[in-house]
PDB file of C-alpha atoms in Angstrom:
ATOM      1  CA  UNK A   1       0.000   0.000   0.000  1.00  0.00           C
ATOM      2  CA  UNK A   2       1.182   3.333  -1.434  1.00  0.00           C
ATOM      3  CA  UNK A   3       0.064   6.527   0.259  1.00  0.00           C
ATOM      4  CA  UNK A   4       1.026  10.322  -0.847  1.00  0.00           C
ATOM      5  CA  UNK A   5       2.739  12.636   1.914  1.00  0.00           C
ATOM      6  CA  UNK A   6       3.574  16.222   1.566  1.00  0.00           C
ATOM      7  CA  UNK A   7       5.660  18.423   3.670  1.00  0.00           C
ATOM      8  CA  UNK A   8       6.802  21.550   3.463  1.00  0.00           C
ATOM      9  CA  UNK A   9      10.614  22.663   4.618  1.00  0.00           C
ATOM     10  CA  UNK A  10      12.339  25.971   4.776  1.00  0.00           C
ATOM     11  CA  UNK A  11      16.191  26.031   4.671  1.00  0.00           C
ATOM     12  CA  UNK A  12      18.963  28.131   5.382  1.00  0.00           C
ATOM     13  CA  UNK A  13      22.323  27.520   4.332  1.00  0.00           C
ATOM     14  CA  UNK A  14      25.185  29.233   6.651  1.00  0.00           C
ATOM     15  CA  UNK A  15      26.696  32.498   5.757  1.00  0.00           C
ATOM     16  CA  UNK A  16      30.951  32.025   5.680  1.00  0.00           C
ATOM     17  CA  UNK A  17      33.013  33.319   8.048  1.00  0.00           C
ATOM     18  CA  UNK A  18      34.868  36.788   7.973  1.00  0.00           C
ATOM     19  CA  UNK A  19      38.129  37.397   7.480  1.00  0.00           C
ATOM     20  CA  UNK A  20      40.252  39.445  10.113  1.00  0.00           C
ATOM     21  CA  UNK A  21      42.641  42.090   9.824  1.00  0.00           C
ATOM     22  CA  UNK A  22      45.333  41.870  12.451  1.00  0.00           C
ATOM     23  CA  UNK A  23      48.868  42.809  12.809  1.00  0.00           C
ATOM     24  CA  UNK A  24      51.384  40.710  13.608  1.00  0.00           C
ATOM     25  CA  UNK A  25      53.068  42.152  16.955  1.00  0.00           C
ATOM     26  CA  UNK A  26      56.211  40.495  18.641  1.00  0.00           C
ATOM     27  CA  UNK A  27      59.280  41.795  20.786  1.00  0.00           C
ATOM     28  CA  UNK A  28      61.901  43.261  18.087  1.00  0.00           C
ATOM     29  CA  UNK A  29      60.103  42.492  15.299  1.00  0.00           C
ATOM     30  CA  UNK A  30      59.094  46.443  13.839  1.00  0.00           C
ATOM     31  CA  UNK A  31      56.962  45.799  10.722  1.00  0.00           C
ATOM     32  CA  UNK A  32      55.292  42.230  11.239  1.00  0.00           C
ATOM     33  CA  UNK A  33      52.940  43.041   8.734  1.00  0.00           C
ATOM     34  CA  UNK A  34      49.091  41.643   8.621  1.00  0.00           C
ATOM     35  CA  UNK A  35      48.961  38.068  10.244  1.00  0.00           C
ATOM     36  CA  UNK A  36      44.931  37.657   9.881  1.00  0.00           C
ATOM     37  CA  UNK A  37      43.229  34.175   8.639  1.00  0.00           C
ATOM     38  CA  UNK A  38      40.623  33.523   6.459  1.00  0.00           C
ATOM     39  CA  UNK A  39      36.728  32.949   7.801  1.00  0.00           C
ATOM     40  CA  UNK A  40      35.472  29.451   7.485  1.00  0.00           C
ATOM     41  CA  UNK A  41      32.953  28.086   4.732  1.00  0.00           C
ATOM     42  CA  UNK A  42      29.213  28.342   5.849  1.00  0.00           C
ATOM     43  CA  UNK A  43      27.042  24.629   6.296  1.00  0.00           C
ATOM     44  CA  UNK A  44      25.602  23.045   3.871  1.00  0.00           C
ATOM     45  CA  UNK A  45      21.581  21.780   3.745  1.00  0.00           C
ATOM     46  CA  UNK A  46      21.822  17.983   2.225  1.00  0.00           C
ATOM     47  CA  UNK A  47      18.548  15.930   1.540  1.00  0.00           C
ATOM     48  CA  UNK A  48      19.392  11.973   1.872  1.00  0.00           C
ATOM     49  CA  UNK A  49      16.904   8.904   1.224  1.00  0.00           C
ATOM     50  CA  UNK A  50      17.373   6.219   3.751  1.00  0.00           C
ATOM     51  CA  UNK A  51      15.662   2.664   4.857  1.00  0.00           C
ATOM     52  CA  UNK A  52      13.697   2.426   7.530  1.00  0.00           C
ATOM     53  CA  UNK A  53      11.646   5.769   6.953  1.00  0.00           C
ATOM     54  CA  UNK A  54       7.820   5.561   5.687  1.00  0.00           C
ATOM     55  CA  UNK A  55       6.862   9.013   6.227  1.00  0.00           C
ATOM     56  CA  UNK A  56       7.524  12.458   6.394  1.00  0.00           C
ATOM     57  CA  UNK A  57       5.515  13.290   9.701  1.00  0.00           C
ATOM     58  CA  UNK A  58       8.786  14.386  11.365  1.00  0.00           C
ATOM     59  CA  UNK A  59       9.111  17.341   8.957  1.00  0.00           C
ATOM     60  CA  UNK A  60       5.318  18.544   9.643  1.00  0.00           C
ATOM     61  CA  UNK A  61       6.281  20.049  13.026  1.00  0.00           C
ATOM     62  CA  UNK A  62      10.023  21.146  12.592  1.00  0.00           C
ATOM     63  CA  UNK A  63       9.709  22.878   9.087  1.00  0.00           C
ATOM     64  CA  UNK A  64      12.894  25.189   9.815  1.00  0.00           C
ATOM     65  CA  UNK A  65      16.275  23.910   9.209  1.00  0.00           C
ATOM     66  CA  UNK A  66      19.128  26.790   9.112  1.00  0.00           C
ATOM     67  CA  UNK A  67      22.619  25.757   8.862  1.00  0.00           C
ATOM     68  CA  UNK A  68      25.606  27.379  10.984  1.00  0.00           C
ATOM     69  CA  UNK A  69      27.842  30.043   9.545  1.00  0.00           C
ATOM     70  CA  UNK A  70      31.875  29.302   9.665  1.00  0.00           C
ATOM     71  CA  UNK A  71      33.774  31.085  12.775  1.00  0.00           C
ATOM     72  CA  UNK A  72      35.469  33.998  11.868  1.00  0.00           C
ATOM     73  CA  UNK A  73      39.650  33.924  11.226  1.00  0.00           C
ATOM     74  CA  UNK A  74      41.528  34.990  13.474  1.00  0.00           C
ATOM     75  CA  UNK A  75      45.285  36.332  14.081  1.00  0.00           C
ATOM     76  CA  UNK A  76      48.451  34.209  13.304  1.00  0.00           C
ATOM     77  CA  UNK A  77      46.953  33.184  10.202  1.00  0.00           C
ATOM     78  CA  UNK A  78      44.351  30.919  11.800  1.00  0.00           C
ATOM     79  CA  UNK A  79      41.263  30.068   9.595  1.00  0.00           C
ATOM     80  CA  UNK A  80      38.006  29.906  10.816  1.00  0.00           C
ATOM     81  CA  UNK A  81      35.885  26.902  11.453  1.00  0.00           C
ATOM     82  CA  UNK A  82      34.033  25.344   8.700  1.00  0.00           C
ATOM     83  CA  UNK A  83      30.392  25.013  10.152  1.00  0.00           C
ATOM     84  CA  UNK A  84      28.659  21.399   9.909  1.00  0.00           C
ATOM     85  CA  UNK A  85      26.224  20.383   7.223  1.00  0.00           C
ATOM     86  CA  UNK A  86      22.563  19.721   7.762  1.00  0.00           C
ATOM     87  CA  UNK A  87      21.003  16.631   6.545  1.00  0.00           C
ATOM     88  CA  UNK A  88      17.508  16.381   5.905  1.00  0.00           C
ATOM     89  CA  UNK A  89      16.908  12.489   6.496  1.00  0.00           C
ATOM     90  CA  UNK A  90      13.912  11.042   3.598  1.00  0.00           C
ATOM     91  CA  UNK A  91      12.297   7.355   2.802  1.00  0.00           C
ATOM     92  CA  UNK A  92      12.547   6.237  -0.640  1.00  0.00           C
ATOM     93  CA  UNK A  93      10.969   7.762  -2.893  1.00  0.00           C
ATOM     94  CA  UNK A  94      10.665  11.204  -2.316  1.00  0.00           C
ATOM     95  CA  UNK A  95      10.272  13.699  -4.266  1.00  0.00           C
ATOM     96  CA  UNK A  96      11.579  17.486  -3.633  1.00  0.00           C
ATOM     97  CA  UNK A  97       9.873  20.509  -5.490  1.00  0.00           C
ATOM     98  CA  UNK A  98      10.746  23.833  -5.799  1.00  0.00           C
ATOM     99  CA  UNK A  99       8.540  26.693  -4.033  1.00  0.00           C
ATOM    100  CA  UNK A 100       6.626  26.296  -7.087  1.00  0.00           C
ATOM    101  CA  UNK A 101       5.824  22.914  -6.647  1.00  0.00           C
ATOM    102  CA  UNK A 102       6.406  22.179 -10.403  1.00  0.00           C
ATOM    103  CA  UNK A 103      10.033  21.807 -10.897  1.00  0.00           C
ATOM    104  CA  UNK A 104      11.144  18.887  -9.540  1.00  0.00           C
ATOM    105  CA  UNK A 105      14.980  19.124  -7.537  1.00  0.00           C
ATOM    106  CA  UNK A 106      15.502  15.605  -7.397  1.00  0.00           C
ATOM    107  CA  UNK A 107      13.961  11.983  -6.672  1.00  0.00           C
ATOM    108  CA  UNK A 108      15.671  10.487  -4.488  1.00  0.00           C
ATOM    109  CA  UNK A 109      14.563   6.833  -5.045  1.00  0.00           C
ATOM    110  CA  UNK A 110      17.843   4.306  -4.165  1.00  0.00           C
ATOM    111  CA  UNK A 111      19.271   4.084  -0.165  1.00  0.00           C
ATOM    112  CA  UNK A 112      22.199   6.571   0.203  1.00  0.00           C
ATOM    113  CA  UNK A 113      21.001   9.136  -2.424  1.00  0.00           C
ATOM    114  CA  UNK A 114      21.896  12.555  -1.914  1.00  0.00           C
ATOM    115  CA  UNK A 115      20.982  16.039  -3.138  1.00  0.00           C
ATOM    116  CA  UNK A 116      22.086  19.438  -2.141  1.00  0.00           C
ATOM    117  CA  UNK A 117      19.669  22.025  -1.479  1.00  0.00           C
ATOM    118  CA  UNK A 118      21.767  24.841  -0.343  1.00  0.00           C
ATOM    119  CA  UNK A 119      25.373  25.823  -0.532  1.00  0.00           C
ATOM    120  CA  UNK A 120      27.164  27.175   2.213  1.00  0.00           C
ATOM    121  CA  UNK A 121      28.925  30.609   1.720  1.00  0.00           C
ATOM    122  CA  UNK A 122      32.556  30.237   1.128  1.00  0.00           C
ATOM    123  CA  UNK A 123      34.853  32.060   3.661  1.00  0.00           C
ATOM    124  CA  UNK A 124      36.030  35.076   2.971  1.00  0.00           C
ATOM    125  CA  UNK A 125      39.582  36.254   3.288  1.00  0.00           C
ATOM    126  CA  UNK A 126      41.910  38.158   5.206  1.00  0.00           C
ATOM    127  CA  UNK A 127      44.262  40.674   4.941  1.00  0.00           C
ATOM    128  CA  UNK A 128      47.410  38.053   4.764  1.00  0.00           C
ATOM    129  CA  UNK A 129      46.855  37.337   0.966  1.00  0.00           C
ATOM    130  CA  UNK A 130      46.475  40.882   0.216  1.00  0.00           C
ATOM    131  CA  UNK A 131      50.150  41.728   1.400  1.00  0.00           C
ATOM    132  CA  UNK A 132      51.681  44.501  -1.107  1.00  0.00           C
ATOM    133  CA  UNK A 133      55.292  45.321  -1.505  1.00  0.00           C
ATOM    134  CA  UNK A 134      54.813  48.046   1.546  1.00  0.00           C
ATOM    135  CA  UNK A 135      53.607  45.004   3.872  1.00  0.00           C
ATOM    136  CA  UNK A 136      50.543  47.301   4.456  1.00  0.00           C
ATOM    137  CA  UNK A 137      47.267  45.451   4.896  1.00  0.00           C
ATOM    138  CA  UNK A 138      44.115  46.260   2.904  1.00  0.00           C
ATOM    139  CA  UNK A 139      40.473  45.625   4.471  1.00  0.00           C
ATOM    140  CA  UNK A 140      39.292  41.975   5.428  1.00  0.00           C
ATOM    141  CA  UNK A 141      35.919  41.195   3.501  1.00  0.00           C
ATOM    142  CA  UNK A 142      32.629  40.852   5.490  1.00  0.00           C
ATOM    143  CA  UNK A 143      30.969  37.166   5.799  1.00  0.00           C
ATOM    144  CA  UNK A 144      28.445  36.082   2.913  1.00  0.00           C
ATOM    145  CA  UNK A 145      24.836  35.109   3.756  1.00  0.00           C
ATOM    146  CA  UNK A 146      23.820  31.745   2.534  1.00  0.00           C
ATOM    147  CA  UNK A 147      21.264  30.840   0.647  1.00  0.00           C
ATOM    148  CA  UNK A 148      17.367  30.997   1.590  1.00  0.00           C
ATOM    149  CA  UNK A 149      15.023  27.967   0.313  1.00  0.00           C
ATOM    150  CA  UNK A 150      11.744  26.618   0.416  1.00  0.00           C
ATOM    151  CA  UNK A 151      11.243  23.225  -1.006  1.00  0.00           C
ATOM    152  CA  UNK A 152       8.380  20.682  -0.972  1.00  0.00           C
ATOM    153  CA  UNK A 153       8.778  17.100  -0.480  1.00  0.00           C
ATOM    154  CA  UNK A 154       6.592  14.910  -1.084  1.00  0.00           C
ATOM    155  CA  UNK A 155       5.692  10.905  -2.882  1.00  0.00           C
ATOM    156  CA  UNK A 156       4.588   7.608  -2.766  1.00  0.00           C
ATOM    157  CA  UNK A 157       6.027   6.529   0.218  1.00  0.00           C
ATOM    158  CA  UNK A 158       5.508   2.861   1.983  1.00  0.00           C
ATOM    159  CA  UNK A 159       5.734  -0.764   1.193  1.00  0.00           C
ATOM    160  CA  UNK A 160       3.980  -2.688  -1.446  1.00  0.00           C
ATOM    161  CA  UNK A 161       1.290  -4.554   0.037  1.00  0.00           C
ATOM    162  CA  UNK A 162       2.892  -5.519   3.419  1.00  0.00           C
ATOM    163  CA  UNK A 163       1.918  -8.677   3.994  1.00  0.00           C
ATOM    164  CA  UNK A 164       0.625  -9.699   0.967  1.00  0.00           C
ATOM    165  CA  UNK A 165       1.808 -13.553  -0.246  1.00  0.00           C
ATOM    166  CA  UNK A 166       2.994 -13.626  -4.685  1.00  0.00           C
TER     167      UNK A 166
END
């Protein structure tokens, strides 16, 4: 037996991380120059089909997924953080529809399939790379928003007639 279940998710991807400007500052050491590290990439939203899952009644009640943003650099060249991904755990069969709910993103019909549904804003960088000839730093770039989504999932979902002798 085959039934149809619909659910409607809104996603956030994370925004990257944002580059510092520092200044590298030691005992005897008069021009250290910029020492700041990049921001770390933003999380990622994944959908991925698995067994054991007949319906989407979990996504019903928690319809908001948002992922983290990357931690920001930080001096000594460190680089942020890269936040973790989000993944949106389906049964077989699912489909997932655009806000229109026309254009199909994917079907995810075999165990282990996975689609991304938003990217994760890249870091941004630091000063460091930007070091000129006068070892004078230029501005560290802001963090990136991700991206925001609204999909529909929704299919035939179940097993053939459980219970049922061929």
């Amino acid at each position: 037996m085959k039934f149809l279940d619909l659910a409607k998710v809104y996603i956030r991807s994370g925004g990257g991380g944002a580059g510092c400007v520092s200044f590298r500052r030691e005992k005897f050491v008069e021009f250290g120059g910029p020492d700041g590290g990049d921001g770390g990439n933003g999380g990622n939203v994944w959908a991925e089909a698995v067994d054991g899952l007949n319906t989407l009644i979990d996504y019903r009640y928690q319809q908001h997924f948002f992922a983290k943003s990357g931690q920001p650099g930080m001096g000594s060249q460190k680089t942020g953080k890269t936040a973790d991904d989000v993944v949106l755990k389906v049964p077989l069969g699912t489909e997932i529809l655009d806000e229109d709910e026309e254009t199909v993103i994917a079907d995810l019909v075999n165990s282990g399939d996975r689609v991304l549904l938003a990217e994760g804003a890249a870091q941004r960088l630091a000063a460091f790379g930007f070091i000129g000839r006068c070892d004078q730093a230029h501005v560290g770039h802001a963090a990136d928003v991700g991206d925001v989504v609204g999909a529909d999932m929704g299919g035939a979902v179940g097993t053939d007639d459980a219970g049922a002798v061929e």
